[in-house]
Coordinates of N, CA and C in Angstrom, one line a residue:
M1 N 81.9 78.7 136.3 CA 81.5 77.5 136.2 C 80.1 76.9 135.9
F2 N 79.9 75.8 135.1 CA 78.4 75.9 134.5 C 78.1 74.4 135.1
L3 N 77.1 74.0 134.9 CA 76.9 72.6 135.4 C 75.1 72.1 134.9
L4 N 75.6 71.3 134.2 CA 74.1 70.9 133.6 C 73.6 69.6 133.8
T5 N 73.1 69.0 134.8 CA 72.7 68.1 135.3 C 72.0 67.4 134.7
A6 N 71.6 66.4 134.8 CA 70.8 65.0 134.3 C 69.2 65.3 134.5
A7 N 69.0 66.3 134.0 CA 67.6 67.1 134.3 C 66.7 66.2 133.0
L8 N 67.5 65.6 132.8 CA 67.8 64.9 132.0 C 67.7 63.7 132.4
V9 N 67.9 63.2 134.3 CA 67.7 62.3 134.5 C 66.3 62.0 135.3
A10 N 66.0 62.9 136.6 CA 64.9 63.4 136.9 C 63.6 63.8 136.3
P11 N 62.5 63.0 136.5 CA 61.5 63.8 135.7 C 61.1 64.8 136.7
L12 N 60.9 65.5 135.2 CA 60.3 66.7 136.0 C 58.4 67.1 136.4
S13 N 57.7 67.4 136.9 CA 56.4 67.7 137.3 C 56.3 68.6 136.3
P14 N 54.9 67.7 135.5 CA 54.4 68.2 134.4 C 53.3 69.7 135.1
V15 N 53.3 70.7 134.5 CA 53.1 72.1 134.5 C 51.5 71.6 134.0
A16 N 51.1 71.2 132.8 CA 50.0 70.6 132.2 C 48.7 69.8 133.0
P17 N 47.5 70.3 133.2 CA 47.0 69.0 133.8 C 47.0 67.7 133.4
S18 N 47.0 67.0 134.9 CA 47.0 65.9 134.8 C 46.2 64.8 133.7
A19 N 47.1 63.7 133.5 CA 46.4 62.8 132.3 C 45.9 61.6 133.5
P20 N 44.9 61.2 132.6 CA 44.0 59.8 133.2 C 45.5 59.1 133.9
A21 N 45.7 58.3 135.1 CA 46.3 57.7 135.9 C 46.8 56.2 134.9
S22 N 45.3 55.5 134.4 CA 45.4 54.6 133.6 C 46.2 54.8 132.1
A23 N 46.6 56.2 131.6 CA 47.1 56.6 130.5 C 48.7 56.9 130.5
V24 N 49.4 57.4 131.8 CA 50.2 58.0 132.2 C 51.9 56.3 132.1
T25 N 52.3 56.5 131.0 CA 53.3 55.9 131.2 C 54.7 56.0 130.9
A26 N 55.8 55.5 130.9 CA 57.4 56.6 130.9 C 57.8 55.6 129.3
D27 N 59.0 57.0 128.9 CA 59.7 56.8 127.6 C 61.1 56.9 128.0
A28 N 62.4 57.1 127.2 CA 63.7 57.8 127.6 C 64.0 58.7 128.1
C29 N 63.2 60.2 128.4 CA 62.8 61.1 129.5 C 62.3 60.6 130.7
G30 N 61.6 59.8 131.1 CA 61.1 59.6 132.0 C 59.5 59.3 132.1
A31 N 58.9 59.9 133.3 CA 57.5 59.8 132.9 C 57.3 60.8 132.0
R32 N 56.0 60.4 131.4 CA 55.8 61.2 130.0 C 54.9 62.4 130.8
V33 N 55.3 63.5 129.7 CA 54.5 64.7 130.5 C 53.2 65.4 129.5
Y34 N 51.9 65.4 130.4 CA 50.5 65.5 130.0 C 50.6 66.7 128.9
R35 N 50.1 67.2 127.7 CA 50.1 68.3 127.4 C 48.3 68.8 127.2
A36 N 48.5 70.4 127.6 CA 46.9 70.7 127.7 C 45.9 71.0 126.7
T37 N 47.0 70.7 125.6 CA 45.8 70.2 124.7 C 45.4 68.9 123.9
G38 N 45.5 67.7 125.0 CA 46.0 66.7 125.0 C 47.3 65.6 124.2
G39 N 47.1 64.6 124.6 CA 47.8 63.7 124.2 C 49.4 63.9 124.9
Y40 N 50.2 63.5 124.6 CA 51.6 63.6 125.6 C 52.4 64.0 124.7
W41 N 53.1 65.1 125.2 CA 55.1 64.9 124.9 C 55.8 63.2 124.6
T42 N 56.0 63.6 123.6 CA 57.2 61.8 123.3 C 58.6 62.5 123.2
C43 N 59.7 61.6 123.9 CA 60.9 62.2 124.0 C 61.5 62.0 122.8
T44 N 62.5 62.5 122.1 CA 63.3 62.9 121.2 C 64.8 63.2 121.0
F45 N 65.0 63.3 122.9 CA 66.6 63.7 122.2 C 66.6 63.3 124.4
V46 N 67.6 62.8 124.7 CA 68.0 62.2 126.2 C 69.2 62.3 126.5
D47 N 70.2 63.2 127.0 CA 71.0 62.3 128.0 C 71.6 62.3 129.5
N48 N 71.8 61.6 129.9 CA 71.6 61.7 131.2 C 73.4 61.6 131.4
F49 N 74.1 62.1 131.1 CA 75.3 62.4 130.8 C 76.1 61.0 132.4
G50 N 75.5 60.0 131.4 CA 75.8 58.4 132.4 C 77.2 58.3 132.8
G51 N 78.1 58.6 131.4 CA 79.3 57.9 131.2 C 80.3 59.2 131.7
S52 N 81.6 59.2 131.2 CA 82.7 59.9 131.6 C 83.5 60.5 130.4
S53 N 82.9 60.7 129.3 CA 83.1 61.5 128.7 C 81.9 62.3 127.7
L54 N 82.4 63.1 126.7 CA 80.7 63.7 126.1 C 81.0 63.2 124.9
D55 N 79.4 62.7 124.9 CA 78.7 61.7 124.1 C 78.9 62.5 122.3
R56 N 80.0 62.2 121.5 CA 80.1 62.9 120.7 C 79.1 62.6 119.4
T57 N 78.2 62.0 119.6 CA 76.9 61.6 118.7 C 76.2 62.7 118.6
K58 N 76.0 63.2 120.4 CA 75.1 64.5 120.7 C 75.5 65.7 120.8
W59 N 76.9 65.7 120.9 CA 77.1 67.0 121.5 C 78.7 67.6 120.9
I60 N 79.0 68.4 120.4 CA 80.4 69.1 120.0 C 81.1 69.7 121.0
G61 N 82.5 70.2 121.5 CA 83.3 71.1 122.2 C 83.7 72.2 121.5
L62 N 83.3 73.1 121.6 CA 84.2 74.0 120.6 C 85.4 74.9 121.2
D63 N 85.7 75.4 120.1 CA 87.1 75.9 120.5 C 87.2 77.3 119.5
Q64 N 87.3 78.0 120.3 CA 87.2 79.4 119.4 C 88.3 80.4 120.1
Y65 N 88.8 81.5 119.5 CA 89.7 82.0 120.0 C 89.2 83.3 120.8
G66 N 87.3 83.5 120.8 CA 87.5 84.7 121.4 C 87.7 85.8 121.9
G67 N 87.5 86.9 122.7 CA 87.9 88.0 122.9 C 88.5 88.3 124.1
G68 N 89.5 89.4 123.8 CA 90.1 90.0 125.1 C 90.4 88.8 126.0
D69 N 90.4 88.7 127.5 CA 91.2 87.5 128.4 C 90.4 86.0 128.0
L70 N 89.9 86.0 127.0 CA 89.1 84.8 127.5 C 89.4 84.4 126.3
C71 N 88.7 83.1 126.0 CA 88.8 82.2 124.8 C 87.8 80.8 125.4
V72 N 87.6 80.1 124.0 CA 86.5 78.8 124.6 C 88.0 77.5 124.2
L73 N 87.7 76.5 125.3 CA 88.4 75.6 124.8 C 87.7 73.9 125.4
N74 N 88.3 73.0 124.1 CA 87.2 71.5 124.4 C 88.8 70.6 124.7
N75 N 89.0 70.7 125.8 CA 89.6 69.9 126.6 C 89.3 69.5 127.8
P76 N 90.3 68.2 128.3 CA 89.2 67.6 129.3 C 89.0 69.5 130.9
R77 N 90.3 69.9 130.7 CA 90.1 71.1 132.1 C 88.7 71.9 132.1
T78 N 88.3 71.6 130.7 CA 86.7 73.0 130.8 C 85.5 72.0 130.4
V79 N 85.8 70.9 129.8 CA 84.4 70.4 129.7 C 85.1 68.7 130.6
Q80 N 83.7 68.6 131.4 CA 84.0 66.8 132.0 C 82.5 66.3 132.5
V81 N 83.0 64.9 132.1 CA 81.4 64.4 132.2 C 81.4 63.7 134.0
A82 N 80.7 63.2 134.5 CA 80.9 62.5 135.6 C 79.9 62.4 136.3
Y83 N 79.6 61.2 136.9 CA 78.6 61.2 138.1 C 77.0 61.9 137.7
G84 N 76.6 61.3 136.3 CA 75.5 61.8 136.0 C 75.3 63.8 135.6
S85 N 76.5 64.3 135.3 CA 76.6 65.7 135.2 C 77.7 66.2 134.0
L86 N 77.2 67.4 133.5 CA 77.9 67.9 132.6 C 79.2 69.1 133.2
R87 N 79.8 69.2 133.3 CA 81.1 70.6 134.2 C 81.6 71.0 132.8
L88 N 80.8 72.4 133.4 CA 81.9 73.7 132.0 C 82.1 74.3 133.0
S89 N 84.0 74.2 133.0 CA 84.5 75.3 133.7 C 85.7 76.7 133.3
V90 N 85.8 77.1 133.8 CA 86.6 78.5 133.4 C 88.0 78.4 134.0
V91 N 89.1 78.4 133.7 CA 90.3 77.8 133.8 C 91.2 78.7 133.5
R92 N 92.6 79.3 134.3 CA 93.6 79.9 133.5 C 94.1 79.0 132.6
A93 N 94.5 79.9 131.7 CA 95.2 78.6 130.0 C 96.8 79.5 129.9
Q94 N 97.0 80.6 130.3 CA 98.1 81.2 130.4 C 99.0 80.9 131.0
G95 N 100.1 80.1 130.4 CA 101.2 79.4 131.2 C 101.2 77.9 131.9
T96 N 99.9 77.8 130.9 CA 100.0 76.1 131.0 C 100.0 75.4 129.8
S97 N 99.8 74.4 130.2 CA 100.0 73.3 128.5 C 98.9 73.2 127.6
T98 N 97.9 74.0 127.8 CA 97.0 73.8 127.3 C 96.1 75.6 127.0
P99 N 97.5 76.5 126.5 CA 96.9 77.5 126.1 C 96.0 78.2 125.5
C100 N 95.3 79.1 125.1 CA 94.4 79.8 124.3 C 95.4 79.8 122.4
P101 N 94.0 80.1 121.7 CA 95.0 79.5 119.9 C 95.5 81.2 120.1
L102 N 96.3 81.0 119.3 CA 96.6 82.3 118.7 C 96.4 83.1 118.0
R103 N 95.7 84.1 118.2 CA 94.8 85.0 117.0 C 95.5 85.6 116.2
A104 N 94.8 86.5 115.2 CA 95.8 86.8 113.9 C 96.5 88.3 114.6
D105 N 96.1 88.6 115.3 CA 96.6 89.9 116.0 C 97.8 89.9 117.1
G106 N 98.3 88.3 117.4 CA 99.4 87.6 118.0 C 98.9 87.9 119.6
T107 N 97.9 88.0 119.5 CA 97.1 87.9 121.5 C 96.3 86.9 121.9
R108 N 96.8 86.3 123.0 CA 95.6 85.0 123.1 C 95.0 85.5 124.4
G109 N 93.4 84.9 125.1 CA 93.2 85.0 126.1 C 94.0 84.4 127.2
K110 N 93.9 85.0 128.5 CA 94.7 84.5 129.3 C 93.5 83.1 130.1
Y111 N 92.2 83.0 129.8 CA 91.5 82.5 130.2 C 90.2 81.4 129.6
A112 N 90.3 80.0 129.8 CA 89.5 79.6 129.1 C 88.4 79.2 129.8
G113 N 87.1 79.3 128.9 CA 86.1 78.9 129.2 C 85.8 77.4 128.2
A114 N 84.4 77.0 128.2 CA 83.8 76.4 127.2 C 82.4 76.2 126.8
T115 N 82.2 75.5 125.9 CA 80.9 75.5 125.1 C 80.9 74.5 124.1
V116 N 79.9 73.4 125.1 CA 79.2 72.5 123.8 C 77.9 72.9 123.4
S117 N 77.4 72.5 122.2 CA 76.3 72.5 121.3 C 75.9 71.1 120.6
S118 N 74.3 71.5 120.2 CA 74.3 69.7 119.3 C 74.6 70.5 117.5
Y119 N 75.2 70.9 117.8 CA 75.8 71.8 116.1 C 75.7 70.2 115.7
G120 N 75.3 70.1 114.5 CA 75.0 69.2 113.1 C 74.5 68.2 113.9
R121 N 74.3 67.4 115.1 CA 73.5 66.5 115.3 C 72.4 66.5 115.5
W122 N 71.9 67.3 116.1 CA 70.0 67.6 116.5 C 69.7 68.8 116.0
S123 N 68.3 68.4 116.1 CA 67.6 69.9 116.0 C 66.1 69.7 115.6
Q124 N 65.3 70.3 116.3 CA 63.7 70.2 116.1 C 63.3 71.6 116.3
Q125 N 62.2 71.8 116.1 CA 61.6 73.0 115.1 C 60.4 73.2 116.1
Y126 N 59.8 72.5 117.2 CA 59.1 72.6 117.9 C 59.4 71.5 119.2
G127 N 58.7 72.1 120.2 CA 59.1 71.0 121.3 C 58.9 71.8 122.5
R128 N 59.1 71.0 124.1 CA 59.4 71.5 124.8 C 60.8 70.9 125.7
L129 N 61.9 71.7 126.5 CA 62.6 71.7 127.2 C 62.7 71.3 128.5
E130 N 63.5 70.4 129.0 CA 63.9 70.0 130.6 C 65.0 70.2 130.6
A131 N 65.7 71.3 131.5 CA 67.1 71.1 132.1 C 67.0 70.8 133.3
R132 N 67.9 70.6 134.2 CA 68.3 71.0 135.4 C 69.7 71.7 135.8
I133 N 70.1 72.7 136.0 CA 71.1 73.5 135.9 C 71.5 74.0 136.9
R134 N 72.8 73.9 137.3 CA 73.3 74.6 138.9 C 74.9 75.4 138.3
V135 N 74.9 76.9 138.9 CA 75.8 77.7 138.9 C 76.7 77.8 139.6
R136 N 78.2 78.6 139.6 CA 78.8 78.9 140.4 C 78.2 80.2 141.2
G137 N 78.0 79.5 142.7 CA 77.7 80.3 143.8 C 78.5 81.5 144.3
T138 N 78.9 82.2 143.6 CA 79.9 83.8 143.8 C 79.0 85.0 143.3
S139 N 79.6 86.3 143.9 CA 78.9 87.4 143.6 C 79.9 88.4 143.0
L140 N 81.0 86.8 142.7 CA 82.8 88.0 142.4 C 82.2 87.9 140.5
P141 N 82.8 89.9 140.0 CA 82.9 89.7 138.6 C 83.6 88.6 137.5
G142 N 82.4 88.5 136.8 CA 83.2 87.9 135.5 C 83.2 86.9 134.7
L143 N 82.0 85.9 135.6 CA 81.6 84.5 134.8 C 80.0 84.7 134.7
H144 N 79.6 84.4 133.6 CA 78.4 84.5 132.3 C 78.4 83.1 132.4
E145 N 76.9 82.7 132.6 CA 76.7 81.0 132.2 C 75.1 81.4 131.1
A146 N 75.1 80.1 130.1 CA 73.9 80.6 129.3 C 73.8 79.0 128.6
F147 N 72.3 78.7 128.1 CA 72.1 77.8 127.9 C 71.0 78.4 127.0
W148 N 71.2 78.0 125.6 CA 70.3 78.7 124.5 C 70.2 77.8 123.5
L149 N 69.3 78.2 122.1 CA 68.4 77.9 121.1 C 69.4 78.6 120.2
W150 N 70.1 77.9 118.8 CA 70.8 78.7 117.8 C 69.9 78.0 116.0
P151 N 70.0 78.7 115.6 CA 69.0 78.3 114.4 C 70.3 77.3 113.3
D152 N 70.0 76.0 113.1 CA 70.2 75.2 112.7 C 70.1 75.6 111.3
V153 N 71.9 75.8 111.0 CA 71.9 76.2 109.3 C 71.7 74.9 107.7
R154 N 71.1 74.0 108.5 CA 71.4 72.8 108.0 C 69.7 73.4 107.0
Y155 N 68.7 74.2 107.4 CA 67.5 74.5 107.7 C 67.3 76.2 106.7
G156 N 68.4 76.8 107.6 CA 68.3 78.1 107.2 C 69.3 78.9 107.4
A157 N 69.8 80.1 107.5 CA 70.7 80.5 107.8 C 70.7 81.2 109.2
D158 N 72.0 81.2 109.6 CA 72.0 81.8 111.3 C 73.2 83.2 111.6
A159 N 73.0 83.9 109.5 CA 73.3 85.2 109.4 C 72.4 85.9 108.8
P160 N 71.7 87.3 108.6 CA 72.5 88.3 109.6 C 71.7 87.8 110.9
W161 N 72.5 88.0 112.3 CA 72.6 87.6 113.3 C 71.6 89.3 114.1
P162 N 70.5 90.1 114.4 CA 70.1 88.7 114.9 C 68.7 88.2 114.7
A163 N 68.7 89.1 113.5 CA 67.3 88.8 112.5 C 67.0 87.3 112.4
S164 N 68.2 86.4 111.9 CA 68.4 85.1 112.2 C 67.4 84.6 113.5
G165 N 67.4 85.1 114.7 CA 66.8 84.3 115.9 C 67.6 83.6 116.7
E166 N 67.8 83.6 118.1 CA 68.3 83.2 118.9 C 67.6 83.2 120.0
M167 N 67.3 82.1 121.2 CA 66.5 82.3 122.0 C 67.7 81.8 123.5
D168 N 67.7 82.8 124.0 CA 68.6 82.4 125.1 C 67.6 81.8 126.3
I169 N 67.3 80.9 126.8 CA 67.0 80.3 127.9 C 67.1 80.6 129.1
M170 N 68.4 81.1 129.4 CA 68.7 81.2 130.6 C 70.6 81.8 130.3
E171 N 70.6 82.8 131.1 CA 71.5 83.6 130.9 C 71.9 84.2 132.4
T172 N 73.4 83.5 133.1 CA 73.3 84.2 134.4 C 74.8 84.7 134.6
Y173 N 74.9 86.1 135.5 CA 75.7 86.6 135.7 C 76.6 86.7 136.7
S174 N 77.6 86.3 137.3 CA 77.9 86.4 138.7 C 77.8 87.8 139.5
V175 N 77.5 88.8 138.5 CA 77.8 90.0 139.1 C 76.1 90.5 139.5
L176 N 75.1 89.4 139.1 CA 73.5 89.5 139.6 C 73.1 88.4 140.0
P177 N 73.9 87.6 141.0 CA 73.4 86.4 141.1 C 72.4 86.2 141.7
N178 N 71.2 87.1 141.9 CA 70.0 86.0 142.2 C 68.8 86.5 140.6
L179 N 69.5 86.4 139.2 CA 69.0 86.6 138.1 C 69.4 85.7 137.6
S180 N 67.7 85.0 136.7 CA 68.5 84.0 135.3 C 67.8 85.2 134.4
V181 N 68.4 85.5 133.6 CA 68.0 85.6 132.6 C 67.2 85.5 131.4
P182 N 66.4 85.7 130.5 CA 66.0 84.8 129.1 C 65.6 85.9 128.3
F183 N 66.2 85.6 127.3 CA 66.4 86.7 126.0 C 66.0 86.7 124.5
L184 N 65.0 86.8 124.3 CA 64.8 86.4 122.8 C 65.2 87.5 121.7
H185 N 66.5 87.4 120.9 CA 67.0 87.7 119.8 C 66.5 87.6 118.6
Y186 N 65.8 88.8 118.0 CA 65.3 88.5 116.6 C 65.4 90.0 116.0
S187 N 64.9 90.4 115.3 CA 64.7 91.7 114.6 C 64.2 92.7 115.8
A188 N 63.5 92.8 116.7 CA 63.4 94.0 117.9 C 64.6 94.4 118.7
D189 N 65.9 93.4 118.0 CA 67.1 93.8 118.7 C 67.6 95.1 118.7
S190 N 66.7 95.7 117.5 CA 67.0 96.7 117.5 C 66.1 98.6 118.1
L191 N 65.5 97.4 119.2 CA 64.9 98.4 120.7 C 65.7 98.7 121.8
G192 N 66.8 97.5 121.5 CA 67.8 97.2 122.8 C 66.9 96.2 123.8
P193 N 67.1 95.8 124.7 CA 66.4 95.0 126.0 C 65.6 95.5 126.3
V194 N 64.5 95.0 126.3 CA 62.6 95.7 126.6 C 62.0 94.7 127.6
D195 N 62.7 95.1 129.2 CA 62.0 94.2 129.9 C 60.6 94.2 130.4
G196 N 60.2 93.3 130.2 CA 59.1 92.4 129.5 C 58.2 91.5 128.1
F197 N 59.6 92.1 127.3 CA 58.9 92.4 126.0 C 59.6 91.3 125.1
N198 N 61.4 91.3 125.1 CA 62.4 90.3 124.5 C 63.1 89.9 125.7
T199 N 63.0 90.4 127.0 CA 63.7 89.4 128.0 C 63.1 89.9 129.6
S200 N 63.6 89.4 130.4 CA 63.0 89.8 131.5 C 64.2 90.2 132.7
W201 N 64.0 91.3 133.7 CA 64.6 91.7 135.1 C 64.5 91.4 136.1
S202 N 63.4 90.3 135.8 CA 62.6 89.9 137.4 C 62.5 88.6 137.6
L203 N 63.3 87.3 136.7 CA 63.4 85.8 137.0 C 64.3 86.0 138.3
P204 N 63.8 84.9 139.0 CA 64.8 84.9 140.7 C 66.0 83.6 140.1
G205 N 67.3 83.7 140.0 CA 68.0 82.5 140.3 C 69.0 82.9 141.3
P206 N 69.0 82.3 141.9 CA 70.2 82.3 142.9 C 70.6 81.6 142.3
A207 N 72.2 82.3 142.5 CA 73.3 81.5 142.2 C 73.5 80.1 142.9
G208 N 74.2 79.5 142.8 CA 74.8 77.7 143.3 C 73.0 76.9 143.8
A209 N 72.1 77.7 143.6 CA 70.5 76.6 143.7 C 70.5 76.1 142.1
L210 N 70.3 75.1 142.5 CA 69.7 73.6 141.4 C 68.6 73.9 140.7
A211 N 68.8 74.9 139.8 CA 67.3 75.9 139.3 C 67.3 74.0 137.8
H212 N 65.7 73.8 137.8 CA 64.6 73.4 136.8 C 64.5 74.3 135.9
L213 N 64.6 73.8 135.0 CA 64.0 75.1 133.3 C 62.5 74.2 132.5
H214 N 62.0 74.3 132.8 CA 61.2 73.4 131.8 C 59.9 74.3 131.2
P215 N 60.6 74.9 130.3 CA 59.6 76.9 129.7 C 58.5 76.2 129.2
G216 N 58.4 74.8 128.5 CA 57.5 74.6 127.5 C 57.7 75.4 126.4
V217 N 57.7 75.8 125.6 CA 58.4 76.6 124.6 C 57.6 75.9 123.4
D218 N 56.3 76.3 123.3 CA 55.8 75.0 121.7 C 56.4 75.8 120.7
R219 N 57.1 76.6 120.5 CA 57.6 77.3 119.1 C 59.3 76.5 118.5
L220 N 60.0 77.3 119.0 CA 61.3 76.8 118.5 C 62.2 75.5 119.7
A221 N 63.3 74.6 118.5 CA 63.0 73.5 119.3 C 64.5 73.4 120.9
D222 N 64.1 72.2 121.2 CA 64.9 72.3 122.6 C 66.1 70.8 122.7
R223 N 66.6 70.8 123.9 CA 67.4 69.8 124.0 C 67.4 68.7 125.2
D224 N 68.5 68.5 125.6 CA 68.6 67.7 126.4 C 67.9 66.9 127.1
R225 N 66.8 67.2 127.6 CA 65.9 66.2 127.3 C 65.0 66.8 126.7
R226 N 64.6 66.7 125.4 CA 63.7 67.1 124.5 C 62.6 66.4 124.1
R227 N 61.5 66.9 124.1 CA 60.0 66.3 123.5 C 59.2 67.2 122.4
R228 N 58.8 66.3 121.5 CA 58.2 66.9 120.9 C 56.1 66.7 121.1
P229 N 55.3 67.3 120.3 CA 54.1 66.7 120.0 C 53.7 65.4 119.6
D230 N 52.7 64.9 120.7 CA 52.9 62.7 120.0 C 52.1 63.3 118.5
L231 N 52.4 63.8 117.8 CA 52.1 64.2 116.6 C 52.6 64.0 115.3
P232 N 52.4 63.0 114.1 CA 53.4 63.0 112.9 C 53.6 64.0 112.1
G233 N 55.0 64.0 111.7 CA 55.5 65.1 111.3 C 56.1 66.7 112.0
E234 N 56.2 66.3 113.0 CA 56.4 67.5 113.9 C 58.1 67.8 113.9
H235 N 58.7 66.4 113.8 CA 60.2 66.7 114.2 C 61.0 67.3 112.6
R236 N 61.0 68.6 112.4 CA 61.3 69.0 111.4 C 62.8 70.0 111.5
R237 N 63.2 70.5 110.4 CA 63.8 71.8 110.8 C 63.8 72.5 112.1
G238 N 64.8 73.0 112.9 CA 64.3 73.9 113.7 C 66.1 74.4 114.2
A239 N 66.1 74.5 115.8 CA 67.0 74.6 116.6 C 67.8 74.0 117.3
E240 N 69.0 74.7 117.3 CA 70.1 73.7 118.1 C 70.4 74.1 119.4
P241 N 70.4 73.3 120.7 CA 71.2 73.8 122.1 C 72.3 74.2 122.0
S242 N 72.9 75.0 122.9 CA 74.1 74.9 123.5 C 74.1 75.9 124.8
A243 N 75.2 75.1 125.3 CA 75.3 75.6 126.8 C 76.9 76.1 127.1
S244 N 77.2 77.4 127.5 CA 78.5 77.5 127.9 C 78.6 78.1 129.1
G245 N 79.8 78.0 129.6 CA 80.2 78.1 130.9 C 81.7 79.1 131.1

């Protein structure tokens, strides 16, 4: 299960130096965050999940054949919005009224997970991402949650991967319940995962705990509560965020 909450809701404490109190204001994302280089971040995307269904102007739910025992389904059993949270769940699909789709080889997944993405709705090249996420507190095998950025195909190719790029802000695995694993995919994937270079195996992320994510990456874009530098011409091509559970 993957819980993406209103990080999106409560303002997160800025990591940059404090701005003069008289200049601090608020925008749709909450209290504006002061940038270390001066000025403020400007809110460009926010979703507090305050309704009862996914906002289709911001997100799409995916349906995917998957492989092995798993598929991805976009239905109320796997994607739920309530009480200011987006809940992505893994459910049994075999023998239910919402089975996994039939694959070309005649097989179907037995379990269905969920993925939502801002594909075709929103992207940004530079910015700061803030989110609050909770994953299932279990050490049983089988669960894999992720929150990542993917190239916007409207501005460039998303293939061949990984040279096209992918920024995994957070990946969690139930068999590694105390880790939150980031991964930067690009041509360096030919070296494999290198701790401290394109990934890290030392970031604490206790399963079941509410994690505040605000990496402040001034490179590829972000989402859920997204900000850009308060400068003209910065909102251009970029990456689209996705979350899965």
